[in-house]
Short mmCIF file of C-alpha atoms in Angstrom, two decimals:
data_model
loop_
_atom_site.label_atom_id
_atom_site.label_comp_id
_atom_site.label_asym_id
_atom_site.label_seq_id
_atom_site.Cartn_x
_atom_site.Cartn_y
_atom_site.Cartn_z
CA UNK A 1 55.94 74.93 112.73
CA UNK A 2 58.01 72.53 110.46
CA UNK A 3 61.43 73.11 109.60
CA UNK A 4 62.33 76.12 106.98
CA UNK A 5 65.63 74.87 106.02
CA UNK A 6 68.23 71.85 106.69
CA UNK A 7 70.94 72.13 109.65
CA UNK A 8 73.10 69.72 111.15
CA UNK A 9 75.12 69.71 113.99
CA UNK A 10 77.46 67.62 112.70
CA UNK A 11 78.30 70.00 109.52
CA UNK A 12 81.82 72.00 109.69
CA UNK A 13 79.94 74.95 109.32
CA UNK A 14 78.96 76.81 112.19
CA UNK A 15 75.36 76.37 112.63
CA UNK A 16 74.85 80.64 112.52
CA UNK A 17 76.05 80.24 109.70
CA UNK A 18 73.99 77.53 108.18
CA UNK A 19 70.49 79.20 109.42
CA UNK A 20 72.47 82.58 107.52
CA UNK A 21 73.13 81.04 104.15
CA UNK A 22 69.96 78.90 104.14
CA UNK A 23 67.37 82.44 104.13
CA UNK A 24 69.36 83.75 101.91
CA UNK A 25 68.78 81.17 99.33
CA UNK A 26 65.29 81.26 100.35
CA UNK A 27 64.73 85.04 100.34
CA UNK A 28 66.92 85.23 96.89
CA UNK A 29 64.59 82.44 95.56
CA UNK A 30 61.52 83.94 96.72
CA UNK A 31 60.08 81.51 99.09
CA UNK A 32 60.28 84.58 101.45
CA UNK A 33 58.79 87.69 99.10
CA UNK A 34 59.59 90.90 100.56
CA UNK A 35 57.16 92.38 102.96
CA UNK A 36 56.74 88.95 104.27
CA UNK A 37 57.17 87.74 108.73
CA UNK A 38 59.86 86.09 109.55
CA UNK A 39 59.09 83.61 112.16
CA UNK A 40 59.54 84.57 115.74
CA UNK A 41 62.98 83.70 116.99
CA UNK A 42 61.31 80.92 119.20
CA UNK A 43 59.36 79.57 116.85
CA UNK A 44 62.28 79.24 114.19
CA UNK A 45 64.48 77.86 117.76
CA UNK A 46 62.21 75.21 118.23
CA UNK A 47 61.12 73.99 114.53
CA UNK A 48 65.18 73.45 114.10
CA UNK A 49 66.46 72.55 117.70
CA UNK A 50 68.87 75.01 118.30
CA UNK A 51 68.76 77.58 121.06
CA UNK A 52 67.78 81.09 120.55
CA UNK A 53 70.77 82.76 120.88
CA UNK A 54 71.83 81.00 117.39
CA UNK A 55 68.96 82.09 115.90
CA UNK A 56 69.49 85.99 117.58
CA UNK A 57 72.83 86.18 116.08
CA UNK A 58 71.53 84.76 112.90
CA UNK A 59 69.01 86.72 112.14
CA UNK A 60 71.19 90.28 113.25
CA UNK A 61 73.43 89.30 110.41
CA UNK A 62 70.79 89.11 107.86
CA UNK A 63 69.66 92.21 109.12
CA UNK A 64 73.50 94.09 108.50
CA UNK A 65 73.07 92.34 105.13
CA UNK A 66 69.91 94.30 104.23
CA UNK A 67 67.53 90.96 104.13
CA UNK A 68 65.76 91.18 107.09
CA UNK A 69 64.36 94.46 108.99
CA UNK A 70 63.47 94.54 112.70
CA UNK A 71 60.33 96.34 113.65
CA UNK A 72 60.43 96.86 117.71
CA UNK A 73 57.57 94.82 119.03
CA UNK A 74 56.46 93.35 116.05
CA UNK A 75 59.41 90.77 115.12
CA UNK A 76 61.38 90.45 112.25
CA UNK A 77 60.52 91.01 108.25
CA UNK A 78 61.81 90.01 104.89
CA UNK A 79 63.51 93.52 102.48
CA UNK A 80 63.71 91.63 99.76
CA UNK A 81 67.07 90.34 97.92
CA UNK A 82 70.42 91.84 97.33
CA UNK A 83 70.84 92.26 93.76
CA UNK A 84 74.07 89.89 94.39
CA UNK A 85 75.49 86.39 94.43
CA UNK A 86 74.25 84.15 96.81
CA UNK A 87 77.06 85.54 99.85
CA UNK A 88 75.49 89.02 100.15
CA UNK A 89 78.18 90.24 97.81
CA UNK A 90 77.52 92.89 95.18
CA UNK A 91 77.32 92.10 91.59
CA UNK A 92 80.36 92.39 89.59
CA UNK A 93 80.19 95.82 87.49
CA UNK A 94 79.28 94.86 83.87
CA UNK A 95 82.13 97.21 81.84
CA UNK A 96 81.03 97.84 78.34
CA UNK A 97 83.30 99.55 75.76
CA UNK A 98 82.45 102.81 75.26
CA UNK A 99 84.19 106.43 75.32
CA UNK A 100 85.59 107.23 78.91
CA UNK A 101 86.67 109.77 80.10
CA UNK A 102 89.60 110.83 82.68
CA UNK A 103 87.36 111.17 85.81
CA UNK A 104 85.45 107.61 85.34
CA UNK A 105 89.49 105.69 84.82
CA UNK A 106 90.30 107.86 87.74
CA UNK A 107 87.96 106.02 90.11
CA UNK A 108 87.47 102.96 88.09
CA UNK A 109 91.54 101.99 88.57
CA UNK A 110 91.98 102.14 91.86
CA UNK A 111 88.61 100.35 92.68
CA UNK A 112 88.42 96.47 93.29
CA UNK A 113 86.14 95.11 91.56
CA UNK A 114 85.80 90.84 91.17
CA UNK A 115 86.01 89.50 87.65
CA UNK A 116 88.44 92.36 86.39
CA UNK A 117 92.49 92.02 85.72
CA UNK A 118 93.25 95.18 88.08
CA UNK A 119 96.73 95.50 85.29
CA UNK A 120 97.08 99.01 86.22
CA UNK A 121 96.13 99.19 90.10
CA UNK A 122 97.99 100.55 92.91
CA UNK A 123 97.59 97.23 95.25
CA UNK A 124 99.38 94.09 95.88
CA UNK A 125 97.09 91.03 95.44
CA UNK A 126 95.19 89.95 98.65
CA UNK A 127 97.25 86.33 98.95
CA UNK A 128 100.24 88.41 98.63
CA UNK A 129 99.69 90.25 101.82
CA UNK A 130 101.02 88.95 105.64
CA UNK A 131 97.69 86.87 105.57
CA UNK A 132 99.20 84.78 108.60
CA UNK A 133 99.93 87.62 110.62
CA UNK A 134 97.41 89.49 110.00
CA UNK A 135 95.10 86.25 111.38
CA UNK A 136 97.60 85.75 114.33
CA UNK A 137 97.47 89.70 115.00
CA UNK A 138 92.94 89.34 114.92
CA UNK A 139 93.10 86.73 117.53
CA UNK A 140 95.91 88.64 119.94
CA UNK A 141 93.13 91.59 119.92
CA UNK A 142 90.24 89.37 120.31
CA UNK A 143 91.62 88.08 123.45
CA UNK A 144 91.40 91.71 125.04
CA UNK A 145 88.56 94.35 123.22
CA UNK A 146 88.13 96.12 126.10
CA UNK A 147 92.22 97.80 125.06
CA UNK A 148 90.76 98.83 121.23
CA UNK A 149 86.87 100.60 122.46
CA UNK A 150 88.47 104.60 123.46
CA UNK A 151 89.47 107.02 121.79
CA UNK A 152 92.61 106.70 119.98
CA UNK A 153 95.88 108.76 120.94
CA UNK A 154 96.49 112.06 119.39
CA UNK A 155 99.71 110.87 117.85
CA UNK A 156 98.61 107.49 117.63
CA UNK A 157 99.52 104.10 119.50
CA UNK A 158 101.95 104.49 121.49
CA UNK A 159 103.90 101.23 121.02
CA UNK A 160 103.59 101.32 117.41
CA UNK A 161 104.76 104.67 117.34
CA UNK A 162 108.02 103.60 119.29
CA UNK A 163 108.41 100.63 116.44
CA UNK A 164 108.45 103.32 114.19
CA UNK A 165 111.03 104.78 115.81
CA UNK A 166 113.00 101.81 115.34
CA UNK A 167 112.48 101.31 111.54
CA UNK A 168 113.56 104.97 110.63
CA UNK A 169 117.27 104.45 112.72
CA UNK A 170 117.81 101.62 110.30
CA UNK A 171 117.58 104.36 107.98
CA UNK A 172 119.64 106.47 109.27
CA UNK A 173 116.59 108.98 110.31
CA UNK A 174 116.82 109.81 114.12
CA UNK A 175 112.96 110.61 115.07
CA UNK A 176 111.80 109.68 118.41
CA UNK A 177 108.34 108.57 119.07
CA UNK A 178 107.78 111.84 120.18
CA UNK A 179 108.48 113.13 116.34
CA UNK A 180 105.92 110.21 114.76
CA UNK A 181 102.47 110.85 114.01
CA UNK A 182 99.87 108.55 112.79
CA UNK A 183 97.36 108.68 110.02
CA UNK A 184 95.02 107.36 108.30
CA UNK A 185 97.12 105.81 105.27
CA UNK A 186 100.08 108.07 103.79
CA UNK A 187 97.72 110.02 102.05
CA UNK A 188 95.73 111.66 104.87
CA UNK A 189 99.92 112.77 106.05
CA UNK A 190 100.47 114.22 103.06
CA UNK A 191 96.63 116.23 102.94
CA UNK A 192 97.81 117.61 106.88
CA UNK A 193 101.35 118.70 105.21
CA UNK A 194 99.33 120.22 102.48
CA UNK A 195 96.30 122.04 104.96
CA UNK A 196 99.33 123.50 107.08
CA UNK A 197 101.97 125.00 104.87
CA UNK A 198 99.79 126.20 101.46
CA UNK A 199 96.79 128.42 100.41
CA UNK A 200 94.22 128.02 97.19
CA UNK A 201 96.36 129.61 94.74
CA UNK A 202 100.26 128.23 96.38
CA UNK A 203 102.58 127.00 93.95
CA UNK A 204 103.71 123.37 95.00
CA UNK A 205 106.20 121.19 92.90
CA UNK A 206 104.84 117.24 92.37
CA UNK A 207 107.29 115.09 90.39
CA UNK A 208 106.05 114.30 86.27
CA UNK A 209 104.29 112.02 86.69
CA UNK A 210 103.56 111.39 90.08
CA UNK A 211 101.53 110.12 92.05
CA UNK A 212 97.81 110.10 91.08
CA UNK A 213 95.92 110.44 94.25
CA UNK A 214 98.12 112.49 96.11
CA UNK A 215 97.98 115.27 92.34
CA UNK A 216 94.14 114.86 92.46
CA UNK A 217 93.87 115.46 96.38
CA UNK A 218 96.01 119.17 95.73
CA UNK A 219 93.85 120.23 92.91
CA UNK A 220 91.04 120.18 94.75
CA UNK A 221 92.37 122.31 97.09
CA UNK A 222 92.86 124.70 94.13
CA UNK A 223 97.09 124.53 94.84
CA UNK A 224 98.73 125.30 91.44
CA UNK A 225 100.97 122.22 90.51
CA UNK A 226 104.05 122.83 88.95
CA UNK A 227 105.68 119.15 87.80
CA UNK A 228 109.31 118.30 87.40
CA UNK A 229 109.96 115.72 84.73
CA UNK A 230 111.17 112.27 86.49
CA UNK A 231 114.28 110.37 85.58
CA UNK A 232 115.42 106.83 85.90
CA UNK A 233 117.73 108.26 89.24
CA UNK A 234 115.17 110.61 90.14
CA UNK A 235 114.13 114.64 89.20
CA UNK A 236 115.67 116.11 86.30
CA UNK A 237 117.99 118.60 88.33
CA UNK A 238 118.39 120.91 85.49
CA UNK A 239 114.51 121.35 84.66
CA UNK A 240 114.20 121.90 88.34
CA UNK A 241 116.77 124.51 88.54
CA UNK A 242 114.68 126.16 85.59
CA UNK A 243 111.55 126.12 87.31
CA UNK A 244 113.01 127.40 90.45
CA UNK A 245 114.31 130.35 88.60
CA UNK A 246 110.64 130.58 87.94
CA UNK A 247 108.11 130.08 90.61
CA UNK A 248 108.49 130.09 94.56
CA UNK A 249 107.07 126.50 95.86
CA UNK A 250 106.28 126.17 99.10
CA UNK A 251 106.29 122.65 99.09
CA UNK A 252 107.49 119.48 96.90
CA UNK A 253 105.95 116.78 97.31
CA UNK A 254 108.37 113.55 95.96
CA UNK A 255 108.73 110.01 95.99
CA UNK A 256 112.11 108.79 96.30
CA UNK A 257 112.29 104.90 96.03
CA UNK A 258 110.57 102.80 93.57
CA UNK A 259 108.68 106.16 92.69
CA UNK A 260 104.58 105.66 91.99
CA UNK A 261 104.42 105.30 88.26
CA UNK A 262 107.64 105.04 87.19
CA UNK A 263 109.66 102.93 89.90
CA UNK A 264 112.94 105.22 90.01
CA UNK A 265 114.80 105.73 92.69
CA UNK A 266 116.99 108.82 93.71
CA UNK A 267 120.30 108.50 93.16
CA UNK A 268 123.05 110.22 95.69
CA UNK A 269 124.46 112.63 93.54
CA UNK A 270 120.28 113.44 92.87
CA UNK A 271 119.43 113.75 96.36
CA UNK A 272 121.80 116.10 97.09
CA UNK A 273 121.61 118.56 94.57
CA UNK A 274 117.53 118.56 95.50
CA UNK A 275 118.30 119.43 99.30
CA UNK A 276 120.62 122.07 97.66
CA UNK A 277 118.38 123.51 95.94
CA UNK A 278 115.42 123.33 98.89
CA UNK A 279 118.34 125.17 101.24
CA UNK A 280 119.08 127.92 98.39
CA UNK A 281 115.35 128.78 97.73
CA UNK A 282 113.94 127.80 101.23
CA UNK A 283 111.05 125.38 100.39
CA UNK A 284 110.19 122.08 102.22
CA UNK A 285 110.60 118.95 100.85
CA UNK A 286 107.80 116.27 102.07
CA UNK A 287 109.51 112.65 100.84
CA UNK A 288 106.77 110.15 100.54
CA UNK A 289 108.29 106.53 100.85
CA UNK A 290 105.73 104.76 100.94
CA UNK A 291 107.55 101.50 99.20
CA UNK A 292 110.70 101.70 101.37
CA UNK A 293 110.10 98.04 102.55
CA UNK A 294 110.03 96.99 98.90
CA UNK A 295 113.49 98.45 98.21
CA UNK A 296 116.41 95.92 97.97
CA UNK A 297 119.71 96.69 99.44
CA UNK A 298 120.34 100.01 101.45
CA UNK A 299 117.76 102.33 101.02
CA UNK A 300 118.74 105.81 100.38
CA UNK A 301 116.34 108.44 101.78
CA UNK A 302 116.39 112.70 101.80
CA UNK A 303 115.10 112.85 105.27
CA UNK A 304 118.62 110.51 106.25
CA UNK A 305 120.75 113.49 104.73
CA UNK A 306 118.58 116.23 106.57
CA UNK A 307 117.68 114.79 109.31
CA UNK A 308 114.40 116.10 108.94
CA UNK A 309 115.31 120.19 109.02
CA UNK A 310 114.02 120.75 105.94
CA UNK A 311 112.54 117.32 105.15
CA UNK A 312 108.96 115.78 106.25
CA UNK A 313 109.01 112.11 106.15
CA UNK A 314 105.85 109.95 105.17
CA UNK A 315 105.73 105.72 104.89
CA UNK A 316 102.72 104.02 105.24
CA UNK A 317 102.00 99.69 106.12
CA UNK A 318 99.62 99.47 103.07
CA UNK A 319 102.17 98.35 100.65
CA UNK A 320 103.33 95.57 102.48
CA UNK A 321 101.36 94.28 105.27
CA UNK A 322 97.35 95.21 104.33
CA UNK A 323 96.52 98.31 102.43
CA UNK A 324 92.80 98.32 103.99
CA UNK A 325 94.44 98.90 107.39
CA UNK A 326 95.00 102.39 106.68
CA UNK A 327 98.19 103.23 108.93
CA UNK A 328 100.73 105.28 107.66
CA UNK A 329 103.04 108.01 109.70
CA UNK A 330 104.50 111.01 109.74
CA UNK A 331 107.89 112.21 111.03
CA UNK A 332 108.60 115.96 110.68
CA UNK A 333 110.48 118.18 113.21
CA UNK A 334 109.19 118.41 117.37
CA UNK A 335 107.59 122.25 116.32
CA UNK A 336 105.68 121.29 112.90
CA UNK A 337 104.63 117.72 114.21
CA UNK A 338 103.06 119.07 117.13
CA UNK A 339 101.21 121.60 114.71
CA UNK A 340 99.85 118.21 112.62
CA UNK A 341 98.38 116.79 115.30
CA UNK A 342 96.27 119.55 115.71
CA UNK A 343 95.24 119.60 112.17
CA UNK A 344 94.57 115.88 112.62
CA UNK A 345 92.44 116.23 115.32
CA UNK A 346 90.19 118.84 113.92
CA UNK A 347 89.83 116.76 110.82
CA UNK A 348 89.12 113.38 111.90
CA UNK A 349 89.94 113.49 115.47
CA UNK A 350 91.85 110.30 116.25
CA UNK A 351 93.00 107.51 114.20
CA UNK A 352 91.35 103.93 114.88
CA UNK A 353 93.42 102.63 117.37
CA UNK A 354 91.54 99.18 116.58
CA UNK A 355 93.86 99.68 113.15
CA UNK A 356 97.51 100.53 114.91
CA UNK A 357 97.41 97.84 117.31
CA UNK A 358 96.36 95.33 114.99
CA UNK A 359 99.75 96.13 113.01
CA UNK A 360 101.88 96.24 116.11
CA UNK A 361 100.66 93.08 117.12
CA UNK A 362 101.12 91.40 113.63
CA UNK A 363 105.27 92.77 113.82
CA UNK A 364 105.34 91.60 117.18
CA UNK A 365 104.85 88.04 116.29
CA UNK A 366 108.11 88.66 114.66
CA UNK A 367 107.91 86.72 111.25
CA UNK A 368 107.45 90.98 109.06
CA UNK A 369 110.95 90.04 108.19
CA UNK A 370 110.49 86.90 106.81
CA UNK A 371 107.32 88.38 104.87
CA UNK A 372 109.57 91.11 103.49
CA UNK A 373 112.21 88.99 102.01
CA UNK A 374 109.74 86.45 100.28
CA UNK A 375 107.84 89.41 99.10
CA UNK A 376 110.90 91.45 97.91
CA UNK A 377 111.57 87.94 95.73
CA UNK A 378 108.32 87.76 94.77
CA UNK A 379 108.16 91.16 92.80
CA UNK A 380 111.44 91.14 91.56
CA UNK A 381 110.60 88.02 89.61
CA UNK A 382 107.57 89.80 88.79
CA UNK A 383 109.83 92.36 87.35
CA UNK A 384 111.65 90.69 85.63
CA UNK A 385 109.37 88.53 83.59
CA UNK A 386 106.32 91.71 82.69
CA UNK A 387 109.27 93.93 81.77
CA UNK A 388 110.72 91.04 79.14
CA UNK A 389 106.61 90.52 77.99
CA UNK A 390 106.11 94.02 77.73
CA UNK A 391 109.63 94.62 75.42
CA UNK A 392 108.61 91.92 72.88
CA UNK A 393 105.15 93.37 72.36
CA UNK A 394 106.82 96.58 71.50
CA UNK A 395 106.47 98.73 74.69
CA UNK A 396 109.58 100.82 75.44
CA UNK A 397 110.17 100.82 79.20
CA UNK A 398 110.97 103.98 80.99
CA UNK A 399 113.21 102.02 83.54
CA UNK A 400 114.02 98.77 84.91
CA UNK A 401 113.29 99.06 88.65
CA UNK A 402 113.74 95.29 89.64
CA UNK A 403 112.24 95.90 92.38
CA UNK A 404 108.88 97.55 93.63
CA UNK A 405 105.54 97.32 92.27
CA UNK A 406 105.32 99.47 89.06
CA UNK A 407 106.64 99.64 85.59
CA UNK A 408 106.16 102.60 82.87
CA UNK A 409 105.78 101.54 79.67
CA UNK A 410 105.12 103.64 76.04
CA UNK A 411 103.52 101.42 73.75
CA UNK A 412 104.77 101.26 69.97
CA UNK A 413 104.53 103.98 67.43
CA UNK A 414 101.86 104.75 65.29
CA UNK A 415 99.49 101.85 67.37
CA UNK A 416 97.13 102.84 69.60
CA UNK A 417 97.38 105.08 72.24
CA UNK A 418 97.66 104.65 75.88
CA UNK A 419 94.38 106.46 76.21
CA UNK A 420 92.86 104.05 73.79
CA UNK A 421 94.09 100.76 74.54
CA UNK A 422 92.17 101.29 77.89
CA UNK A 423 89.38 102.52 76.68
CA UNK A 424 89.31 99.30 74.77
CA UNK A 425 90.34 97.19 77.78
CA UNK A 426 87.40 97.89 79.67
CA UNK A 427 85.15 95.47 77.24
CA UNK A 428 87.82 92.72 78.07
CA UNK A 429 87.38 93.23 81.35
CA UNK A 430 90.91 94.84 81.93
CA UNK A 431 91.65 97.99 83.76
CA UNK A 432 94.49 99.38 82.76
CA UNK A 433 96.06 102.80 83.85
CA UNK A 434 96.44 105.31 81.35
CA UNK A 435 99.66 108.01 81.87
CA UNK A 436 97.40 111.28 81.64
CA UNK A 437 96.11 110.41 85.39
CA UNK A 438 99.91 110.81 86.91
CA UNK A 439 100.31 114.59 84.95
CA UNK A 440 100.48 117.14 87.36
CA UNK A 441 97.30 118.77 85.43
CA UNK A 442 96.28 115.71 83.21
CA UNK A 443 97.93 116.04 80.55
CA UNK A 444 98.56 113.93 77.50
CA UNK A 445 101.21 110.83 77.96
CA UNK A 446 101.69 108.13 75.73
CA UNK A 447 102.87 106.23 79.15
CA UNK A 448 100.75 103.76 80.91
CA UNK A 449 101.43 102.36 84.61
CA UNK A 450 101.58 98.63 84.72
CA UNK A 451 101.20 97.05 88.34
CA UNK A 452 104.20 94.11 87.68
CA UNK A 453 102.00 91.45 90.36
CA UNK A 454 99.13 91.47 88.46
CA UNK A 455 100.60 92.00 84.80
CA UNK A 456 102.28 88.93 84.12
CA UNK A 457 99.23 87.37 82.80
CA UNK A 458 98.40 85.66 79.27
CA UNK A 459 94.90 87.40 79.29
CA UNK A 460 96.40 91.02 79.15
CA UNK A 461 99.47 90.11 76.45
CA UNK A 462 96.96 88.53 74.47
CA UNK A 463 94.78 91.76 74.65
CA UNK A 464 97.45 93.74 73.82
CA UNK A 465 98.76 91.64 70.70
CA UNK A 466 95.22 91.98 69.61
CA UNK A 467 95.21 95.77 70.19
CA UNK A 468 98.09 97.17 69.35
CA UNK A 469 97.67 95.22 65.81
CA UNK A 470 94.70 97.73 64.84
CA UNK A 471 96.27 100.81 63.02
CA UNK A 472 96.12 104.20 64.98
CA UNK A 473 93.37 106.37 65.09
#
């Protein structure tokens, strides 16, 4: 048989991935219809002189890709194409302006989709990640995959685990390995806090606003959420006092630094009137810090002050090294942790050990640090600049964090509502995040979120002049 396609040796690209990209154009173009034989594996070999093993691994991948289909004894045939660019990729969503409602932003913002400005995500650009270490930590676990096939731990990896360790007596948090467990991101630590201490029906406190996922994830479980208002240095201590007078939490659920929307951080005289107050009415506090590695200067944390009595610790990786990993940990007294891990294991079983090892490897190249700093700069410069754009369009900020990822921002009276100026945004191909998603129950807020790495951008202020000129509905 003649050649199909053209291949050369002497290309950069690996020749797999020549034979890969050069069906696809032909299946996408039709010059292999659907239904239609491939040719054998030697046949294709020996029209294109390479061996078959090229061609085995070329064709599996078109197969994973949905082009190809093997039939056991009868070869390989064509699906049809991928309603996608030419890479296999899917088709940007086509957003239209139209009425939407709370559930459709809900999954819409924290979804990655090409082609958008993601103003309101919860995510750090991909290039701003530890792309180098996460390349040199790939090839370290290449080099032995028999170490990444079992089973993970039931607390997790045990060396990463011990690093851990490390990271929380630089904050002042004494928890041996033995005290750390594991998880699938932060959120799956705070879902096992949740499944262990509360009932459908339990009262819990969230901070107002708070974080979106983690509110959505408890009301499911049919937990009533009770919020408490959020200040530049942290919960208003006075509302909380009122609602304590009220209601009997079990639980509240809080971020301390560079809080997720508003970026405040506790202040001292703040944290300790909270771990009062959790002493005096005997309720847990479970401190999510997921950000701490964003924070600049000392870090003050609740669990520090307790020493985790009272307090259940929970930081994640995904904010600063690669969200997709999906490692985060949990650090609660020897009694309760050992409880978790069996509510871990009859949820998921273990964690992907593939996962924890890949991040131990990447901090034991030894260059996180470096990372962290340039990072740190990075988003305080970010800051600085969106929180200066967003003033002289006429958005009042909540707080100046100078640090972190987020900023919480009102637009002007009598313009267009938060609500509004994203259901607008979505024909401009911006996704912004309105406040009502970080309300303990939804409810209205004039606030939006703005993610400060992706916001600095003449596309969205020029929106926004454009919008917030309309009069109010």
């Amino acid at each position: 048989m003649p050649a199909i396609i053209d291949i050369n040796a002497n290309r950069p690209e690996p020749l797999v991935k020549q034979i890969v990209d050069g069906l696809t154009r032909h299946i996408g173009n039709g010059l292999w219809p659907a239904g239609s034989r491939a040719p054998s594996i030697r046949e294709f070999a020996k029209a294109h002189d390479v061996s078959t093993f090229t061609v085995v691994e070329a064709y599996e991948r078109l197969v994973a890709q949905g082009l190809l289909k093997a039939r056991r004894g009868a070869g390989f045939y064509v699906t049809g194409p991928v309603a996608s660019t030419e890479t296999g990729k899917p088709a940007p969503e086509q957003l239209t302006e139209r009425a939407i409602d709370s559930g459709w932003l809900l999954r819409k913002v924290f979804e990655h989709t090409e082609g958008n400005l993601h103003a309101g995500c919860g995510w750090l650009p991909a290039n701003w990640h530890h792309e180098e270490g996460i390349g040199k930590g790939l090839r370290q676990l290449a080099l032995r995959p028999q170490e990444v096939v079992p089973y993970g731990q039931p607390k997790g990896y045990e060396p990463l685990r011990q690093l851990v360790s490390r990271q929380l007596v630089e904050l002042e948090i004494d928890a041996p390995p033995t005290q750390i467990l594991l998880t699938s991101g932060a959120i799956q630590g705070l879902d096992l806090v949740a499944r262990r201490f509360t009932q459908p029906g339990d009262t819990v406190l969230v901070d107002d606003p708070g974080y979106s996922d983690l509110l959505f994830a408890l009301r499911l479980r049919g937990l009533k959420l009770v919020g408490v208002p959020m200040t530049p240095n942290g919960p208003d201590i006075t509302a909380l006092e009122n609602i304590l007078s009220e209601h009997q939490p079990r639980l509240y659920f809080t971020n301390t630094q560079l809080q997720n929307p508003t970026g405040a951080s506790y202040s001292t005289a703040t944290a300790f009137q909270v771990l009062r107050l959790a002493e005096k009415h005997q309720f847990r506090i479970v401190e999510d810090n997921v950000s701490a590695d964003l924070v600049t200067g000392r870090a003050l944390t609740l669990a520090a002050a307790d020493q985790l009595q009272r307090v259940i610790y929970i930081g994640s990786f995904s904010k600063t090294i690669a969200p997709g990993l999906r490692v985060g940990f949990v650090a609660a007294e020897p009694a309760l942790l050992d409880e978790l891990v069996y509510y871990k294991l009859a949820c998921g079983m273990a964690t992907p050990e593939l996962n924890e090892q890949l991040v131990h490897a990447i901090y034991q190249e030894g260059v996180v640090r470096k990372h962290l700093e340039q990072l740190r700069g990075r988003l305080a410069r970010a800051q600085e600049r969106t929180g200066q754009r967003l003033e002289n369009a006429g958005f009042t900020l909540f707080h100046q964090p100078g640090a972190g990822m987020f900023v919480w921002a009102r637009p002007p009276e009598n313009t267009l509502s938060a609500l509004a100026l994203s259901q607008q945004a979505v024909s401009h191909h911006i996704l912004l995040a309105p406040g009502h998603l970080f309300r303990p129950n939804q409810e209205d807020s004039p606030w939006l979120r703005f993610n400060v790495a992706y916001s600095n951008n003449d596309k969205l202020f020029a929106f926004l002049a454009r919008a917030l000129s309309q009069p109010a509905a």
